[in-house]
Short mmCIF file of N, CA and C in Angstrom, two decimals:
data_model
loop_
_atom_site.label_atom_id
_atom_site.label_comp_id
_atom_site.label_asym_id
_atom_site.label_seq_id
_atom_site.Cartn_x
_atom_site.Cartn_y
_atom_site.Cartn_z
N UNK Q 1 -20.84 -70.50 132.64
CA UNK Q 1 -19.74 -71.46 132.41
C UNK Q 1 -18.39 -70.82 132.60
N UNK Q 2 -17.52 -71.53 133.28
CA UNK Q 2 -16.15 -71.12 133.55
C UNK Q 2 -15.22 -72.18 132.92
N UNK Q 3 -14.31 -71.68 132.05
CA UNK Q 3 -13.31 -72.58 131.36
C UNK Q 3 -11.89 -72.24 131.81
N UNK Q 4 -11.15 -73.23 131.90
CA UNK Q 4 -9.64 -72.99 132.15
C UNK Q 4 -8.90 -73.61 131.02
N UNK Q 5 -7.90 -72.86 130.71
CA UNK Q 5 -7.03 -73.31 129.57
C UNK Q 5 -5.54 -73.23 129.95
N UNK Q 6 -4.86 -74.41 129.95
CA UNK Q 6 -3.44 -74.42 130.52
C UNK Q 6 -2.58 -74.40 129.30
N UNK Q 7 -1.42 -74.02 129.47
CA UNK Q 7 -0.30 -73.94 128.29
C UNK Q 7 1.07 -73.93 129.11
N UNK Q 8 2.15 -74.33 128.23
CA UNK Q 8 3.40 -74.09 128.79
C UNK Q 8 4.15 -75.36 129.06
N UNK Q 9 3.48 -76.59 129.08
CA UNK Q 9 4.28 -77.70 129.29
C UNK Q 9 5.18 -78.12 128.23
N UNK Q 10 5.97 -79.21 128.57
CA UNK Q 10 6.93 -79.71 127.43
C UNK Q 10 8.05 -80.37 128.02
N UNK Q 11 9.04 -80.67 127.22
CA UNK Q 11 10.18 -81.44 127.62
C UNK Q 11 11.39 -80.48 127.83
N UNK Q 12 12.04 -80.65 128.97
CA UNK Q 12 13.21 -79.82 129.35
C UNK Q 12 14.27 -80.51 129.98
N UNK Q 13 15.51 -80.13 129.75
CA UNK Q 13 16.58 -80.81 130.44
C UNK Q 13 16.69 -80.45 131.95
N UNK Q 14 17.28 -81.36 132.63
CA UNK Q 14 17.50 -81.06 134.17
C UNK Q 14 18.20 -79.66 134.20
N UNK Q 15 17.73 -78.91 135.26
CA UNK Q 15 18.37 -77.54 135.40
C UNK Q 15 17.74 -76.51 134.59
N UNK Q 16 16.79 -76.80 133.65
CA UNK Q 16 16.08 -75.88 132.85
C UNK Q 16 14.90 -75.29 133.44
N UNK Q 17 14.27 -74.48 132.75
CA UNK Q 17 13.15 -73.75 133.15
C UNK Q 17 11.83 -73.83 132.24
N UNK Q 18 10.75 -73.73 132.78
CA UNK Q 18 9.38 -73.66 132.09
C UNK Q 18 8.52 -72.70 132.80
N UNK Q 19 7.60 -72.13 132.01
CA UNK Q 19 6.55 -71.33 132.64
C UNK Q 19 5.17 -71.83 132.28
N UNK Q 20 4.36 -72.22 133.27
CA UNK Q 20 2.98 -72.68 133.01
C UNK Q 20 2.05 -71.52 133.04
N UNK Q 21 1.07 -71.61 132.34
CA UNK Q 21 -0.07 -70.52 132.40
C UNK Q 21 -1.39 -71.25 132.48
N UNK Q 22 -2.32 -70.49 133.21
CA UNK Q 22 -3.73 -71.05 133.18
C UNK Q 22 -4.59 -69.91 133.22
N UNK Q 23 -5.35 -69.70 132.10
CA UNK Q 23 -6.26 -68.65 131.97
C UNK Q 23 -7.68 -69.09 132.13
N UNK Q 24 -8.44 -68.23 132.97
CA UNK Q 24 -9.88 -68.63 133.14
C UNK Q 24 -10.72 -67.62 132.41
N UNK Q 25 -11.85 -68.12 131.90
CA UNK Q 25 -12.72 -67.27 131.09
C UNK Q 25 -14.13 -67.60 131.52
N UNK Q 26 -15.15 -66.62 131.34
CA UNK Q 26 -16.39 -66.90 131.68
C UNK Q 26 -16.95 -65.72 132.49
N UNK Q 27 -18.01 -66.00 133.16
CA UNK Q 27 -18.81 -64.84 134.01
C UNK Q 27 -18.22 -64.95 135.33
N UNK Q 28 -16.91 -64.48 135.56
CA UNK Q 28 -16.20 -64.53 136.73
C UNK Q 28 -16.20 -63.18 137.48
N UNK Q 29 -16.63 -63.22 138.66
CA UNK Q 29 -16.68 -61.99 139.49
C UNK Q 29 -15.30 -61.76 140.14
N UNK Q 30 -14.72 -62.87 140.69
CA UNK Q 30 -13.46 -62.84 141.36
C UNK Q 30 -12.91 -64.25 141.29
N UNK Q 31 -11.68 -64.30 141.87
CA UNK Q 31 -11.01 -65.66 142.06
C UNK Q 31 -10.34 -65.62 143.33
N UNK Q 32 -10.86 -66.50 144.25
CA UNK Q 32 -10.36 -66.55 145.61
C UNK Q 32 -9.11 -67.44 145.76
N UNK Q 33 -9.01 -68.37 145.04
CA UNK Q 33 -7.81 -69.31 145.06
C UNK Q 33 -7.31 -69.67 143.78
N UNK Q 34 -5.99 -69.76 143.72
CA UNK Q 34 -5.40 -70.26 142.37
C UNK Q 34 -4.30 -71.24 142.84
N UNK Q 35 -4.31 -72.36 142.22
CA UNK Q 35 -3.13 -73.21 142.77
C UNK Q 35 -2.81 -74.15 141.56
N UNK Q 36 -1.55 -74.81 141.71
CA UNK Q 36 -1.11 -75.76 140.83
C UNK Q 36 -0.87 -77.06 141.55
N UNK Q 37 -1.32 -78.17 140.92
CA UNK Q 37 -1.08 -79.51 141.50
C UNK Q 37 -0.30 -80.20 140.39
N UNK Q 38 0.21 -81.33 140.87
CA UNK Q 38 0.91 -82.24 139.87
C UNK Q 38 0.69 -83.68 140.25
N UNK Q 39 0.67 -84.52 139.31
CA UNK Q 39 0.44 -85.91 139.53
C UNK Q 39 1.44 -86.66 138.56
N UNK Q 40 2.31 -87.38 139.30
CA UNK Q 40 3.30 -88.26 138.63
C UNK Q 40 2.72 -89.63 138.47
N UNK Q 41 3.31 -90.41 137.59
CA UNK Q 41 2.82 -91.72 137.37
C UNK Q 41 2.84 -92.58 138.66
N UNK Q 42 1.82 -93.22 138.96
CA UNK Q 42 1.68 -94.11 140.26
C UNK Q 42 1.70 -93.29 141.47
N UNK Q 43 1.60 -91.95 141.48
CA UNK Q 43 1.52 -91.17 142.65
C UNK Q 43 0.26 -90.40 142.80
N UNK Q 44 -0.02 -89.99 144.00
CA UNK Q 44 -1.23 -89.04 144.28
C UNK Q 44 -0.97 -87.78 143.79
N UNK Q 45 -2.10 -87.11 143.46
CA UNK Q 45 -2.01 -85.67 142.93
C UNK Q 45 -1.55 -84.83 144.19
N UNK Q 46 -0.68 -83.87 144.14
CA UNK Q 46 -0.19 -83.13 145.19
C UNK Q 46 -0.13 -81.61 144.89
N UNK Q 47 -0.45 -80.92 145.95
CA UNK Q 47 -0.37 -79.42 145.78
C UNK Q 47 1.12 -78.95 145.51
N UNK Q 48 1.44 -78.16 144.56
CA UNK Q 48 2.72 -77.73 144.31
C UNK Q 48 2.89 -76.24 144.88
N UNK Q 49 1.90 -75.39 144.54
CA UNK Q 49 1.88 -73.94 144.95
C UNK Q 49 0.50 -73.46 144.85
N UNK Q 50 0.30 -72.42 145.71
CA UNK Q 50 -1.06 -71.72 145.72
C UNK Q 50 -0.81 -70.32 146.03
N UNK Q 51 -1.81 -69.54 145.46
CA UNK Q 51 -1.86 -68.08 145.80
C UNK Q 51 -3.33 -67.71 146.06
N UNK Q 52 -3.58 -66.98 147.02
CA UNK Q 52 -4.97 -66.54 147.44
C UNK Q 52 -5.16 -65.12 146.99
N UNK Q 53 -6.46 -64.71 147.21
CA UNK Q 53 -6.81 -63.40 146.63
C UNK Q 53 -6.05 -62.28 147.34
N UNK Q 54 -5.50 -62.48 148.59
CA UNK Q 54 -4.84 -61.45 149.18
C UNK Q 54 -3.28 -61.40 148.82
N UNK Q 55 -2.92 -62.37 147.99
CA UNK Q 55 -1.53 -62.53 147.64
C UNK Q 55 -0.67 -63.51 148.44
N UNK Q 56 -1.33 -64.17 149.39
CA UNK Q 56 -0.48 -64.99 150.19
C UNK Q 56 -0.23 -66.25 149.33
N UNK Q 57 1.02 -66.80 149.38
CA UNK Q 57 1.43 -67.95 148.73
C UNK Q 57 2.02 -69.07 149.58
N UNK Q 58 1.82 -70.30 149.12
CA UNK Q 58 2.52 -71.36 149.84
C UNK Q 58 3.13 -72.36 148.81
N UNK Q 59 4.12 -73.03 149.19
CA UNK Q 59 4.69 -74.01 148.25
C UNK Q 59 5.00 -75.32 148.94
N UNK Q 60 5.05 -76.42 148.18
CA UNK Q 60 5.47 -77.66 148.66
C UNK Q 60 7.03 -77.53 148.96
N UNK Q 61 7.33 -78.24 149.98
CA UNK Q 61 8.74 -78.29 150.36
C UNK Q 61 9.74 -78.57 149.18
N UNK Q 62 9.16 -79.53 148.28
CA UNK Q 62 10.17 -79.94 147.34
C UNK Q 62 10.39 -79.00 146.22
N UNK Q 63 9.58 -77.88 146.15
CA UNK Q 63 9.71 -76.91 145.10
C UNK Q 63 10.13 -75.52 145.67
N UNK Q 64 10.17 -75.41 146.93
CA UNK Q 64 10.41 -74.13 147.52
C UNK Q 64 11.77 -73.62 147.09
N UNK Q 65 11.82 -72.29 146.70
CA UNK Q 65 12.95 -71.73 146.18
C UNK Q 65 13.31 -71.96 144.76
N UNK Q 66 12.44 -72.79 144.11
CA UNK Q 66 12.80 -73.10 142.61
C UNK Q 66 11.54 -72.64 141.84
N UNK Q 67 10.38 -72.79 142.33
CA UNK Q 67 9.17 -72.42 141.72
C UNK Q 67 8.63 -71.12 142.23
N UNK Q 68 7.89 -70.41 141.33
CA UNK Q 68 7.18 -69.16 141.78
C UNK Q 68 5.86 -69.09 141.14
N UNK Q 69 4.84 -68.93 141.99
CA UNK Q 69 3.39 -68.70 141.51
C UNK Q 69 3.17 -67.25 141.47
N UNK Q 70 2.38 -66.90 140.44
CA UNK Q 70 1.99 -65.44 140.42
C UNK Q 70 0.62 -65.41 139.72
N UNK Q 71 -0.02 -64.26 139.82
CA UNK Q 71 -1.33 -64.19 139.21
C UNK Q 71 -1.47 -62.82 138.50
N UNK Q 72 -2.23 -62.75 137.48
CA UNK Q 72 -2.63 -61.46 136.82
C UNK Q 72 -4.12 -61.33 136.84
N UNK Q 73 -4.57 -60.52 137.84
CA UNK Q 73 -6.05 -60.54 138.07
C UNK Q 73 -6.77 -60.04 136.96
N UNK Q 74 -6.25 -59.08 136.21
CA UNK Q 74 -6.83 -58.42 135.00
C UNK Q 74 -7.09 -59.48 133.91
N UNK Q 75 -6.18 -60.36 133.91
CA UNK Q 75 -6.45 -61.46 132.88
C UNK Q 75 -6.97 -62.80 133.42
N UNK Q 76 -7.24 -62.77 134.62
CA UNK Q 76 -7.76 -64.00 135.29
C UNK Q 76 -6.76 -65.14 134.98
N UNK Q 77 -5.55 -64.97 135.10
CA UNK Q 77 -4.49 -66.00 134.79
C UNK Q 77 -3.55 -66.22 136.01
N UNK Q 78 -3.24 -67.47 136.16
CA UNK Q 78 -2.21 -67.81 137.10
C UNK Q 78 -1.02 -68.43 136.41
N UNK Q 79 0.15 -68.13 136.76
CA UNK Q 79 1.44 -68.64 136.31
C UNK Q 79 2.19 -69.43 137.30
N UNK Q 80 3.02 -70.45 136.77
CA UNK Q 80 3.97 -71.24 137.55
C UNK Q 80 5.28 -71.14 136.85
N UNK Q 81 6.21 -70.35 137.44
CA UNK Q 81 7.57 -70.25 136.80
C UNK Q 81 8.25 -71.25 137.59
N UNK Q 82 8.85 -72.22 136.78
CA UNK Q 82 9.64 -73.48 137.36
C UNK Q 82 11.04 -73.38 136.89
N UNK Q 83 11.89 -73.14 137.75
CA UNK Q 83 13.40 -73.14 137.58
C UNK Q 83 14.15 -74.27 138.19
N UNK Q 84 15.39 -74.51 137.69
CA UNK Q 84 16.18 -75.53 138.31
C UNK Q 84 15.42 -76.86 138.28
N UNK Q 85 14.79 -77.28 137.19
CA UNK Q 85 13.93 -78.44 137.19
C UNK Q 85 14.71 -79.65 137.41
N UNK Q 86 14.09 -80.69 137.98
CA UNK Q 86 14.68 -81.86 138.33
C UNK Q 86 13.94 -82.98 137.70
N UNK Q 87 14.45 -84.20 137.41
CA UNK Q 87 13.76 -85.31 136.87
C UNK Q 87 12.47 -85.57 137.74
N UNK Q 88 12.47 -85.45 138.98
CA UNK Q 88 11.44 -85.79 139.86
C UNK Q 88 10.34 -84.66 139.77
N UNK Q 89 10.52 -83.63 139.04
CA UNK Q 89 9.47 -82.80 138.84
C UNK Q 89 8.48 -83.23 137.62
N UNK Q 90 8.89 -84.23 136.91
CA UNK Q 90 8.19 -84.85 135.89
C UNK Q 90 6.80 -85.23 136.30
N UNK Q 91 5.75 -84.78 135.71
CA UNK Q 91 4.29 -84.95 136.11
C UNK Q 91 3.42 -84.22 135.13
N UNK Q 92 2.15 -84.58 135.31
CA UNK Q 92 1.15 -83.78 134.76
C UNK Q 92 0.77 -82.61 135.74
N UNK Q 93 0.83 -81.53 135.27
CA UNK Q 93 0.46 -80.31 136.08
C UNK Q 93 -0.93 -79.80 135.74
N UNK Q 94 -1.65 -79.64 136.90
CA UNK Q 94 -3.15 -79.17 136.77
C UNK Q 94 -3.25 -77.75 137.55
N UNK Q 95 -3.90 -76.80 136.94
CA UNK Q 95 -4.28 -75.70 137.68
C UNK Q 95 -5.78 -75.92 138.31
N UNK Q 96 -5.90 -75.28 139.42
CA UNK Q 96 -7.11 -75.39 140.16
C UNK Q 96 -7.52 -74.00 140.75
N UNK Q 97 -8.63 -73.63 140.36
CA UNK Q 97 -9.24 -72.36 140.76
C UNK Q 97 -10.55 -72.34 141.48
N UNK Q 98 -10.60 -71.48 142.43
CA UNK Q 98 -11.98 -71.28 143.07
C UNK Q 98 -12.36 -69.91 142.66
N UNK Q 99 -13.45 -69.92 141.88
CA UNK Q 99 -13.96 -68.74 141.21
C UNK Q 99 -15.31 -68.34 141.74
N UNK Q 100 -15.63 -67.02 141.80
CA UNK Q 100 -16.85 -66.63 142.35
C UNK Q 100 -17.72 -66.16 141.12
N UNK Q 101 -18.89 -66.88 140.92
CA UNK Q 101 -19.67 -66.63 139.91
C UNK Q 101 -21.11 -66.35 140.39
N UNK Q 102 -21.69 -65.06 140.30
CA UNK Q 102 -23.00 -64.81 140.88
C UNK Q 102 -23.08 -65.25 142.26
N UNK Q 103 -22.02 -64.84 143.03
CA UNK Q 103 -21.99 -64.95 144.55
C UNK Q 103 -21.79 -66.49 144.95
N UNK Q 104 -21.48 -67.27 144.00
CA UNK Q 104 -21.33 -68.76 144.35
C UNK Q 104 -19.86 -69.14 143.98
N UNK Q 105 -19.21 -69.78 144.97
CA UNK Q 105 -17.86 -70.33 144.75
C UNK Q 105 -17.89 -71.58 144.02
N UNK Q 106 -17.16 -71.64 142.89
CA UNK Q 106 -17.09 -72.75 141.99
C UNK Q 106 -15.58 -73.27 141.89
N UNK Q 107 -15.45 -74.63 141.94
CA UNK Q 107 -14.01 -75.07 141.79
C UNK Q 107 -13.90 -75.66 140.52
N UNK Q 108 -12.81 -75.30 139.76
CA UNK Q 108 -12.46 -75.75 138.48
C UNK Q 108 -11.01 -76.20 138.31
N UNK Q 109 -10.97 -77.26 137.43
CA UNK Q 109 -9.68 -77.83 137.09
C UNK Q 109 -9.30 -77.61 135.68
N UNK Q 110 -8.04 -77.30 135.42
CA UNK Q 110 -7.55 -77.30 134.05
C UNK Q 110 -7.43 -78.76 133.48
N UNK Q 111 -7.16 -78.79 132.23
CA UNK Q 111 -7.07 -80.04 131.48
C UNK Q 111 -5.75 -80.89 131.81
N UNK Q 112 -4.82 -80.16 132.38
CA UNK Q 112 -3.53 -80.76 132.69
C UNK Q 112 -2.51 -80.56 131.54
N UNK Q 113 -1.38 -80.36 131.90
CA UNK Q 113 -0.30 -80.21 130.94
C UNK Q 113 0.94 -81.00 131.36
N UNK Q 114 1.51 -81.71 130.48
CA UNK Q 114 2.68 -82.67 130.84
C UNK Q 114 4.03 -81.87 130.88
N UNK Q 115 4.71 -82.04 131.96
CA UNK Q 115 6.04 -81.60 132.13
C UNK Q 115 6.91 -82.76 132.21
N UNK Q 116 7.97 -82.85 131.30
CA UNK Q 116 9.01 -83.93 131.38
C UNK Q 116 10.36 -83.30 131.49
N UNK Q 117 10.99 -83.76 132.57
CA UNK Q 117 12.32 -83.29 132.75
C UNK Q 117 13.30 -84.48 132.48
N UNK Q 118 14.03 -84.34 131.48
CA UNK Q 118 14.86 -85.54 131.18
C UNK Q 118 16.00 -85.03 130.19
N UNK Q 119 17.25 -85.74 130.25
CA UNK Q 119 18.25 -85.52 129.44
C UNK Q 119 18.20 -86.32 128.17
#
């Protein structure tokens, strides 16, 4: 079994910052992909940022230069540092990991954490 636990969401004023965390636990050999998605009301879920096992990152154009994704391999944890937040960043944020368990790739989603940017 592999479980993901997200934390760090909340209410923040425009221009503020938040850091999201997603910790994976279980019989994990390695993690090939770690990403953050978000879904705003009435919109489709979209990829915000991703980091791969080699360290390569990519970002949605809307967050480039404001958000930073990072990972701690020793803790099986991925982070999303969000700066200069805007009201349009309001959404439920989900982490998504592809973990290797006994030579098998498994995709797992976090439970979601709400980020609200409002004055």
